[in-house]
Each structure stands twice: as C-alpha cells, then as structure tokens.
mmCIF file of N, CA, C and O in Angstrom:
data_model
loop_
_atom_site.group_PDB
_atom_site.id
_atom_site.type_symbol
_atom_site.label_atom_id
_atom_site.label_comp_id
_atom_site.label_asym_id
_atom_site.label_seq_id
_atom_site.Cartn_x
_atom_site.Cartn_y
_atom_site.Cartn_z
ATOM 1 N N UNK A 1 0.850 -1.168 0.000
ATOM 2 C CA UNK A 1 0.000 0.000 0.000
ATOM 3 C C UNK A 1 0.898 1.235 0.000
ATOM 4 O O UNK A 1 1.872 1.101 0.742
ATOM 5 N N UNK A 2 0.812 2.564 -0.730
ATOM 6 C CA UNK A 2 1.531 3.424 -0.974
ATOM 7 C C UNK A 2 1.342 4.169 0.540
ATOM 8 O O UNK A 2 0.501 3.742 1.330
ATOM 9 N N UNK A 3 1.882 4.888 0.740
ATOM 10 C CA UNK A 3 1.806 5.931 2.015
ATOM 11 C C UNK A 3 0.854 6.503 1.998
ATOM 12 O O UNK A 3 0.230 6.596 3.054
ATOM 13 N N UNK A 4 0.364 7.102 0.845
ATOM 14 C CA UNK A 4 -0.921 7.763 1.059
ATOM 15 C C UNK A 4 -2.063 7.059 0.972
ATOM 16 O O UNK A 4 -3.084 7.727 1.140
ATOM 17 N N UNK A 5 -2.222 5.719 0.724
ATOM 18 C CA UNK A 5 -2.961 5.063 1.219
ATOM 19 C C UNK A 5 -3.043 4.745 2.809
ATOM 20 O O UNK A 5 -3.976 5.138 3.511
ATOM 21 N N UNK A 6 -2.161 4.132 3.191
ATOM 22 C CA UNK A 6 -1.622 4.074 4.468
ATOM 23 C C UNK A 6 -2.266 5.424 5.540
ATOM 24 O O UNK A 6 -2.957 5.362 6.557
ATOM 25 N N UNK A 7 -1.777 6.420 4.908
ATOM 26 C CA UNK A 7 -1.923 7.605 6.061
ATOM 27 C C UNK A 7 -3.497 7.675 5.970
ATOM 28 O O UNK A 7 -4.213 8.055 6.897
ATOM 29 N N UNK A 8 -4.038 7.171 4.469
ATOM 30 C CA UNK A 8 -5.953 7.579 4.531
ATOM 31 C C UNK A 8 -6.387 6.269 5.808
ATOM 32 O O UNK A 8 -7.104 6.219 6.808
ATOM 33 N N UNK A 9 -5.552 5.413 5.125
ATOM 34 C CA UNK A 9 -6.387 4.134 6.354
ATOM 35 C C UNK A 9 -6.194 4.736 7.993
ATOM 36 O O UNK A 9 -7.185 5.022 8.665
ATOM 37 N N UNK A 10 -5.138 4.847 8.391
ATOM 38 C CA UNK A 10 -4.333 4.897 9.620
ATOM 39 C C UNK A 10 -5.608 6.561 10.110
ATOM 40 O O UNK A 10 -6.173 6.547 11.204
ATOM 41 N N UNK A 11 -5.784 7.537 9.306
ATOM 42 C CA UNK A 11 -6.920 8.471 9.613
ATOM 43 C C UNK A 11 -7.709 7.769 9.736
ATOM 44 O O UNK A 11 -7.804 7.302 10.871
ATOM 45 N N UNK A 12 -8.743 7.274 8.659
ATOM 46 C CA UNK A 12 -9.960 6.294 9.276
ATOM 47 C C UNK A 12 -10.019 5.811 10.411
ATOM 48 O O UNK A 12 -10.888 6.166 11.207
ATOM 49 N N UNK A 13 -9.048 4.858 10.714
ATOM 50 C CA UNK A 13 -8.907 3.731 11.920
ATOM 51 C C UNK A 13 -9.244 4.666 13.446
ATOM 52 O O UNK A 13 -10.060 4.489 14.350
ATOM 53 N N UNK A 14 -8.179 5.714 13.201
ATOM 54 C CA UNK A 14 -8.182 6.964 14.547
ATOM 55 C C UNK A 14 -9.781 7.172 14.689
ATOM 56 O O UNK A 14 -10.597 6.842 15.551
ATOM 57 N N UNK A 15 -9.858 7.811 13.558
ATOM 58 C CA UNK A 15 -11.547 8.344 13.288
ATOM 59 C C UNK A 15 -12.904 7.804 14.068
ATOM 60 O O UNK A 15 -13.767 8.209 14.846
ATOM 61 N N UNK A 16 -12.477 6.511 13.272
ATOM 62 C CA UNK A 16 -13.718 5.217 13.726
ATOM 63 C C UNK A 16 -13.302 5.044 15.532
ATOM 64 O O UNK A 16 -14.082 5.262 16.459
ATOM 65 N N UNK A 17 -12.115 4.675 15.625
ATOM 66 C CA UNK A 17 -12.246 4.358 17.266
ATOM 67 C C UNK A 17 -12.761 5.416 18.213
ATOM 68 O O UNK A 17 -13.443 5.199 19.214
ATOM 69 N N UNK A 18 -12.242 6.881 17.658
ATOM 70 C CA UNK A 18 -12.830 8.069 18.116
ATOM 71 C C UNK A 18 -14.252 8.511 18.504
ATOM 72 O O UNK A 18 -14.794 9.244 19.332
ATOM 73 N N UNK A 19 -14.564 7.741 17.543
ATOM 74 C CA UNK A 19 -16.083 8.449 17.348
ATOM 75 C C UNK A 19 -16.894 6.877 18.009
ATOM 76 O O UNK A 19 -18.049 7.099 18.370
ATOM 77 N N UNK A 20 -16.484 5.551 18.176
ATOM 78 C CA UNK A 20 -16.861 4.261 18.629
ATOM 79 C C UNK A 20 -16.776 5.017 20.504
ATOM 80 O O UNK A 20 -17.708 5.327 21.246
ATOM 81 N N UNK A 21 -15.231 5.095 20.738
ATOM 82 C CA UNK A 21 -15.463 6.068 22.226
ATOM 83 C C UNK A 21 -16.194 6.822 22.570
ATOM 84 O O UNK A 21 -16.678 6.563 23.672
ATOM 85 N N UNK A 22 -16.700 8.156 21.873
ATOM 86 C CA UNK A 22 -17.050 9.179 22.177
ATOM 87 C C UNK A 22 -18.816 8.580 21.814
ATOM 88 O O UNK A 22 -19.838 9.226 22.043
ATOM 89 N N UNK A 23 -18.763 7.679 21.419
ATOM 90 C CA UNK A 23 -20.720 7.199 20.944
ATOM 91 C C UNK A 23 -20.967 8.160 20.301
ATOM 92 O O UNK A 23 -22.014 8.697 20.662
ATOM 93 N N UNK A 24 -20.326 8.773 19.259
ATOM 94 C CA UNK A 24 -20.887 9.921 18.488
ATOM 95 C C UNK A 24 -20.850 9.172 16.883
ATOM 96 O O UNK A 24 -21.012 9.880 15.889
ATOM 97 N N UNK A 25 -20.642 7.823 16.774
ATOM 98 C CA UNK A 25 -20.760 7.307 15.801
ATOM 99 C C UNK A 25 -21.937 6.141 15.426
ATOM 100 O O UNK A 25 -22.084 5.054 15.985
ATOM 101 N N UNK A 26 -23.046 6.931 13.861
ATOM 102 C CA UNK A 26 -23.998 5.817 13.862
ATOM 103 C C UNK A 26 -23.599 4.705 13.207
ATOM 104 O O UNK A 26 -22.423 4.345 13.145
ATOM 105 N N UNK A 27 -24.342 4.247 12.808
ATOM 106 C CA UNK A 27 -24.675 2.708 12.180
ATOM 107 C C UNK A 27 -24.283 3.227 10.479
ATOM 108 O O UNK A 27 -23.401 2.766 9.755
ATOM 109 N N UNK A 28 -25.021 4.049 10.252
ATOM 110 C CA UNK A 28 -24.899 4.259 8.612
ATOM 111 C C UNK A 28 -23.314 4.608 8.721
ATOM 112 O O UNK A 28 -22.600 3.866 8.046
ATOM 113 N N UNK A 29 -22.515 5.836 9.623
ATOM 114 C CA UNK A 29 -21.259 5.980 9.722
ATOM 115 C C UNK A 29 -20.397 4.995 9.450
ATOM 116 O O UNK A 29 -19.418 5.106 8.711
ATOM 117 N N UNK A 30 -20.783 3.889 10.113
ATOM 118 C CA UNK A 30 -19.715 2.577 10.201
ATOM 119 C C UNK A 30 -19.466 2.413 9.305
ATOM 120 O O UNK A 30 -18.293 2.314 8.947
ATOM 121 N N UNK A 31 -20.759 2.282 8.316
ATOM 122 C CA UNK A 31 -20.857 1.151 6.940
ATOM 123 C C UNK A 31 -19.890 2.196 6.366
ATOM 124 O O UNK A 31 -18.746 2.044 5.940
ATOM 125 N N UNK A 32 -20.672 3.331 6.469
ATOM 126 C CA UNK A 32 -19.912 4.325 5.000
ATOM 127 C C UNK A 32 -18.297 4.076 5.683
ATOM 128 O O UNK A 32 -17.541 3.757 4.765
ATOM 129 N N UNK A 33 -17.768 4.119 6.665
ATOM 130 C CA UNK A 33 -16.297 4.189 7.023
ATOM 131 C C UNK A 33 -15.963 3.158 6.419
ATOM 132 O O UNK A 33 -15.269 3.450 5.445
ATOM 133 N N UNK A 34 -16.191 1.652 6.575
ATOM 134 C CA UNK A 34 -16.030 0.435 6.764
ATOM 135 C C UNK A 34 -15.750 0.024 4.798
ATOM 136 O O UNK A 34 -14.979 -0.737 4.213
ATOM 137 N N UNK A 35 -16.854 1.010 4.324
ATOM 138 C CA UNK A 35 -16.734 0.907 2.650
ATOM 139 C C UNK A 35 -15.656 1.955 2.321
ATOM 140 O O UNK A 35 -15.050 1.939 1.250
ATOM 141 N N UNK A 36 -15.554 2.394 2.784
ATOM 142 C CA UNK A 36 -14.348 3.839 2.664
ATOM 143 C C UNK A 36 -12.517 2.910 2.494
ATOM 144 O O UNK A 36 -11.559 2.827 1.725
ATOM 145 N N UNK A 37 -12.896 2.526 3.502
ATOM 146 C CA UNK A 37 -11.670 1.571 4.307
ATOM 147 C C UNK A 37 -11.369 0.298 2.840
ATOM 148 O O UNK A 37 -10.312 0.135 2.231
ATOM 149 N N UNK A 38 -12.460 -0.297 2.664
ATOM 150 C CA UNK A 38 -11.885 -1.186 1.720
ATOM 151 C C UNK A 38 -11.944 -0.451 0.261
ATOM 152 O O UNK A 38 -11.044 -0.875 -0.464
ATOM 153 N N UNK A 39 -12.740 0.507 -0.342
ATOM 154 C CA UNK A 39 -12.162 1.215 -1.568
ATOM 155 C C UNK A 39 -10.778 1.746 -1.837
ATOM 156 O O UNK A 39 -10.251 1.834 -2.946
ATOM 157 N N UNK A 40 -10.082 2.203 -0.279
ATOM 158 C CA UNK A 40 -8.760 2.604 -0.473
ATOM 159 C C UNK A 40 -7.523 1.408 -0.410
ATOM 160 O O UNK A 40 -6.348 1.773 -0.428
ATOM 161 N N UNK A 41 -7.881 -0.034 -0.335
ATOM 162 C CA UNK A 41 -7.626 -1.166 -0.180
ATOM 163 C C UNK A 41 -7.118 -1.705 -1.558
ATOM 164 O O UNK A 41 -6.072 -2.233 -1.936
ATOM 165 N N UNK A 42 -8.728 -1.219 -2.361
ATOM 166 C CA UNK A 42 -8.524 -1.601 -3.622
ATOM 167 C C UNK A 42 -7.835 -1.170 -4.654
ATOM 168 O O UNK A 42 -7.118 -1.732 -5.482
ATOM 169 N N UNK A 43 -8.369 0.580 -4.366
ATOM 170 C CA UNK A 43 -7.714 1.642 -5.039
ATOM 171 C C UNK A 43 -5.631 1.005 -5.021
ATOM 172 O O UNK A 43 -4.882 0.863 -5.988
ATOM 173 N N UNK A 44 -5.382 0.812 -3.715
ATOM 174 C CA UNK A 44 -4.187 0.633 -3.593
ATOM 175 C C UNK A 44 -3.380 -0.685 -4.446
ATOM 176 O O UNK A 44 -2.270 -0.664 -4.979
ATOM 177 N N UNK A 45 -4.406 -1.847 -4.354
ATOM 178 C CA UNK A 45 -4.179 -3.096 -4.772
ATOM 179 C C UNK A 45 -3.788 -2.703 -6.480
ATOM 180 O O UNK A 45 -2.655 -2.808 -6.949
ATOM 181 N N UNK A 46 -5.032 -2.229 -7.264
ATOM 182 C CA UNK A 46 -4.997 -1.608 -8.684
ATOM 183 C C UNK A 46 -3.987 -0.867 -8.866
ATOM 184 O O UNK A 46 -3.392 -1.080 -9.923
ATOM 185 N N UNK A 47 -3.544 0.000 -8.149
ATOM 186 C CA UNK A 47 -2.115 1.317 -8.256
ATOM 187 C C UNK A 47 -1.119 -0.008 -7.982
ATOM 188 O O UNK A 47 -0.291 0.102 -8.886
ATOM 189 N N UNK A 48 -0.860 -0.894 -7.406
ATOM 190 C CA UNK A 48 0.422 -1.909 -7.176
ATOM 191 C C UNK A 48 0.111 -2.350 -8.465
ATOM 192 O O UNK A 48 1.021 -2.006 -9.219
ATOM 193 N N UNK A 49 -0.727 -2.929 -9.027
ATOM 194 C CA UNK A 49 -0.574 -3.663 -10.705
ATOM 195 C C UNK A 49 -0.704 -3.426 -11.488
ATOM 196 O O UNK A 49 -0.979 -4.215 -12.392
ATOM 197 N N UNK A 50 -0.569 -1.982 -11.645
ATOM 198 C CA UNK A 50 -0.361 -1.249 -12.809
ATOM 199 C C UNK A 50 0.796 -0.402 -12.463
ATOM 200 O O UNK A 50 0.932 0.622 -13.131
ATOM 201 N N UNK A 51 1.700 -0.667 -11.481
ATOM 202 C CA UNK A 51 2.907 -0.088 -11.347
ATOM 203 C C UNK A 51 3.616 -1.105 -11.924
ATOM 204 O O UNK A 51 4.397 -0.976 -12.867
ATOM 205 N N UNK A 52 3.228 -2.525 -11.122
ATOM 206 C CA UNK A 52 4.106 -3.669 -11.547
ATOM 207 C C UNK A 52 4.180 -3.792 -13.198
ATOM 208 O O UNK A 52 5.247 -3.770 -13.810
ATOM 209 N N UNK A 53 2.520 -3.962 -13.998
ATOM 210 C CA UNK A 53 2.352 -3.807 -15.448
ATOM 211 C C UNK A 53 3.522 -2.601 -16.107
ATOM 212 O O UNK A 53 4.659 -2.754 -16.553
ATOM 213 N N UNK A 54 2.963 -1.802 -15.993
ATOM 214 C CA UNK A 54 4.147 -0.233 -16.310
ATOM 215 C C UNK A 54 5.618 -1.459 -16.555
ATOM 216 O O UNK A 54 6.021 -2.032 -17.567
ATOM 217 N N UNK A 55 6.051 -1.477 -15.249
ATOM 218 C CA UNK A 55 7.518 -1.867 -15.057
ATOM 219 C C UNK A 55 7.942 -2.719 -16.315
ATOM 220 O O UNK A 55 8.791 -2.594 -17.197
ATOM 221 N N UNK A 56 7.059 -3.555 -16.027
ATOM 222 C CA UNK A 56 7.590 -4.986 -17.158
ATOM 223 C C UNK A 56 7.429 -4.456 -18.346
ATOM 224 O O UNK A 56 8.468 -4.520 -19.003
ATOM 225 N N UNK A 57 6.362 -3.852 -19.007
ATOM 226 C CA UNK A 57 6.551 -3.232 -20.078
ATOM 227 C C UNK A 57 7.984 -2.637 -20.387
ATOM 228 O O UNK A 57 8.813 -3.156 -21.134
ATOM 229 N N UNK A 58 8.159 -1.226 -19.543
ATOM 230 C CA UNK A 58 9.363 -0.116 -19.356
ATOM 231 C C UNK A 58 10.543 -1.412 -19.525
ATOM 232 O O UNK A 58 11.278 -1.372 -20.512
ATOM 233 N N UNK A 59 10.635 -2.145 -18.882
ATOM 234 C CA UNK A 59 12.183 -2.916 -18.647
ATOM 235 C C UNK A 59 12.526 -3.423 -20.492
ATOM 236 O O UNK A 59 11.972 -4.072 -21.379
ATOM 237 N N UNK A 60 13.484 -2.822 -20.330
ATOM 238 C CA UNK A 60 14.510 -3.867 -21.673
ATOM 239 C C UNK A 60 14.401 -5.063 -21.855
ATOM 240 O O UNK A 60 14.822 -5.700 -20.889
ATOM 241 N N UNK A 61 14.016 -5.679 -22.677
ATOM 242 C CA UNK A 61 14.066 -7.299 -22.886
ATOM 243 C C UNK A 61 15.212 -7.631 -23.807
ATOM 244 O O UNK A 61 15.441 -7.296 -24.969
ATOM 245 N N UNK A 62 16.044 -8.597 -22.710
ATOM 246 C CA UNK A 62 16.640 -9.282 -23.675
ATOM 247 C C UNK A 62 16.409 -9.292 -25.213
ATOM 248 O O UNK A 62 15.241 -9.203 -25.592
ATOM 249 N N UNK A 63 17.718 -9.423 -26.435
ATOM 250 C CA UNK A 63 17.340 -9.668 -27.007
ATOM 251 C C UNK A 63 18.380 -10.197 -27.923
ATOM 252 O O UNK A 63 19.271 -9.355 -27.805
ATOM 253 N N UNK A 64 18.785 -11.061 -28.739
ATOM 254 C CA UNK A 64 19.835 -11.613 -29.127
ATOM 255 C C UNK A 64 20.478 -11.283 -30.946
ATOM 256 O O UNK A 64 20.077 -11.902 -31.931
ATOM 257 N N UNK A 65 20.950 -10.781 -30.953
ATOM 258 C CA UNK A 65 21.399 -10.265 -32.046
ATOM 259 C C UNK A 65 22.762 -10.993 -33.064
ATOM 260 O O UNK A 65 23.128 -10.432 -34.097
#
C-alpha cells in the first residue's frame, strides 16, 4: 500500500475508534467508514498492478542479435 494510502487508512482507523469512544458514531457511519476503508484497499491493490504492469513493459528485454 503506498503511504498515502496508508496515512488515509491509519486516519480512518483513529476516526472510527474516536467516534466508537465518544458514541458519536452511527450505524450508517460505520458502513460508510467500513466501505471507505476497503475502496482505499482496492484503489491501492490496482495502483500496485499497474505499477508492476508499467515496469515490465518499461524494462529492456533481452534480445539476441
């Protein structure tokens, strides 16, 4: 996961326990956090395999002459 994924999750996580303590968090909150949490999961997963894709393309291939 890139850092700025990382730093969005690691906010959420604070967020959610914050607001789980303080009982200032509803039910619809959760979900929407909880869907928040795994879109930036995915978002991150897709940005790793199309970095990896990119790469292999970009790299020199052998080639025998």
């Amino acid at each position: 996961m890139r850092k700025t994924h990382a730093d969005a999750v690691e906010w959420l996580i604070e967020t959610v326990k914050e607001a789980l303590e303080n009982g200032t968090a509803s039910e619809d909150d959760l979900e929407e956090w909880l869907l928040a949490a795994v879109l930036l999961e995915e978002m991150a997963v897709e940005e790793e395999a199309e970095a990896r894709s990119l790469g292999a393309w970009i790299e020199p291939s052998p080639t025998i002459h």
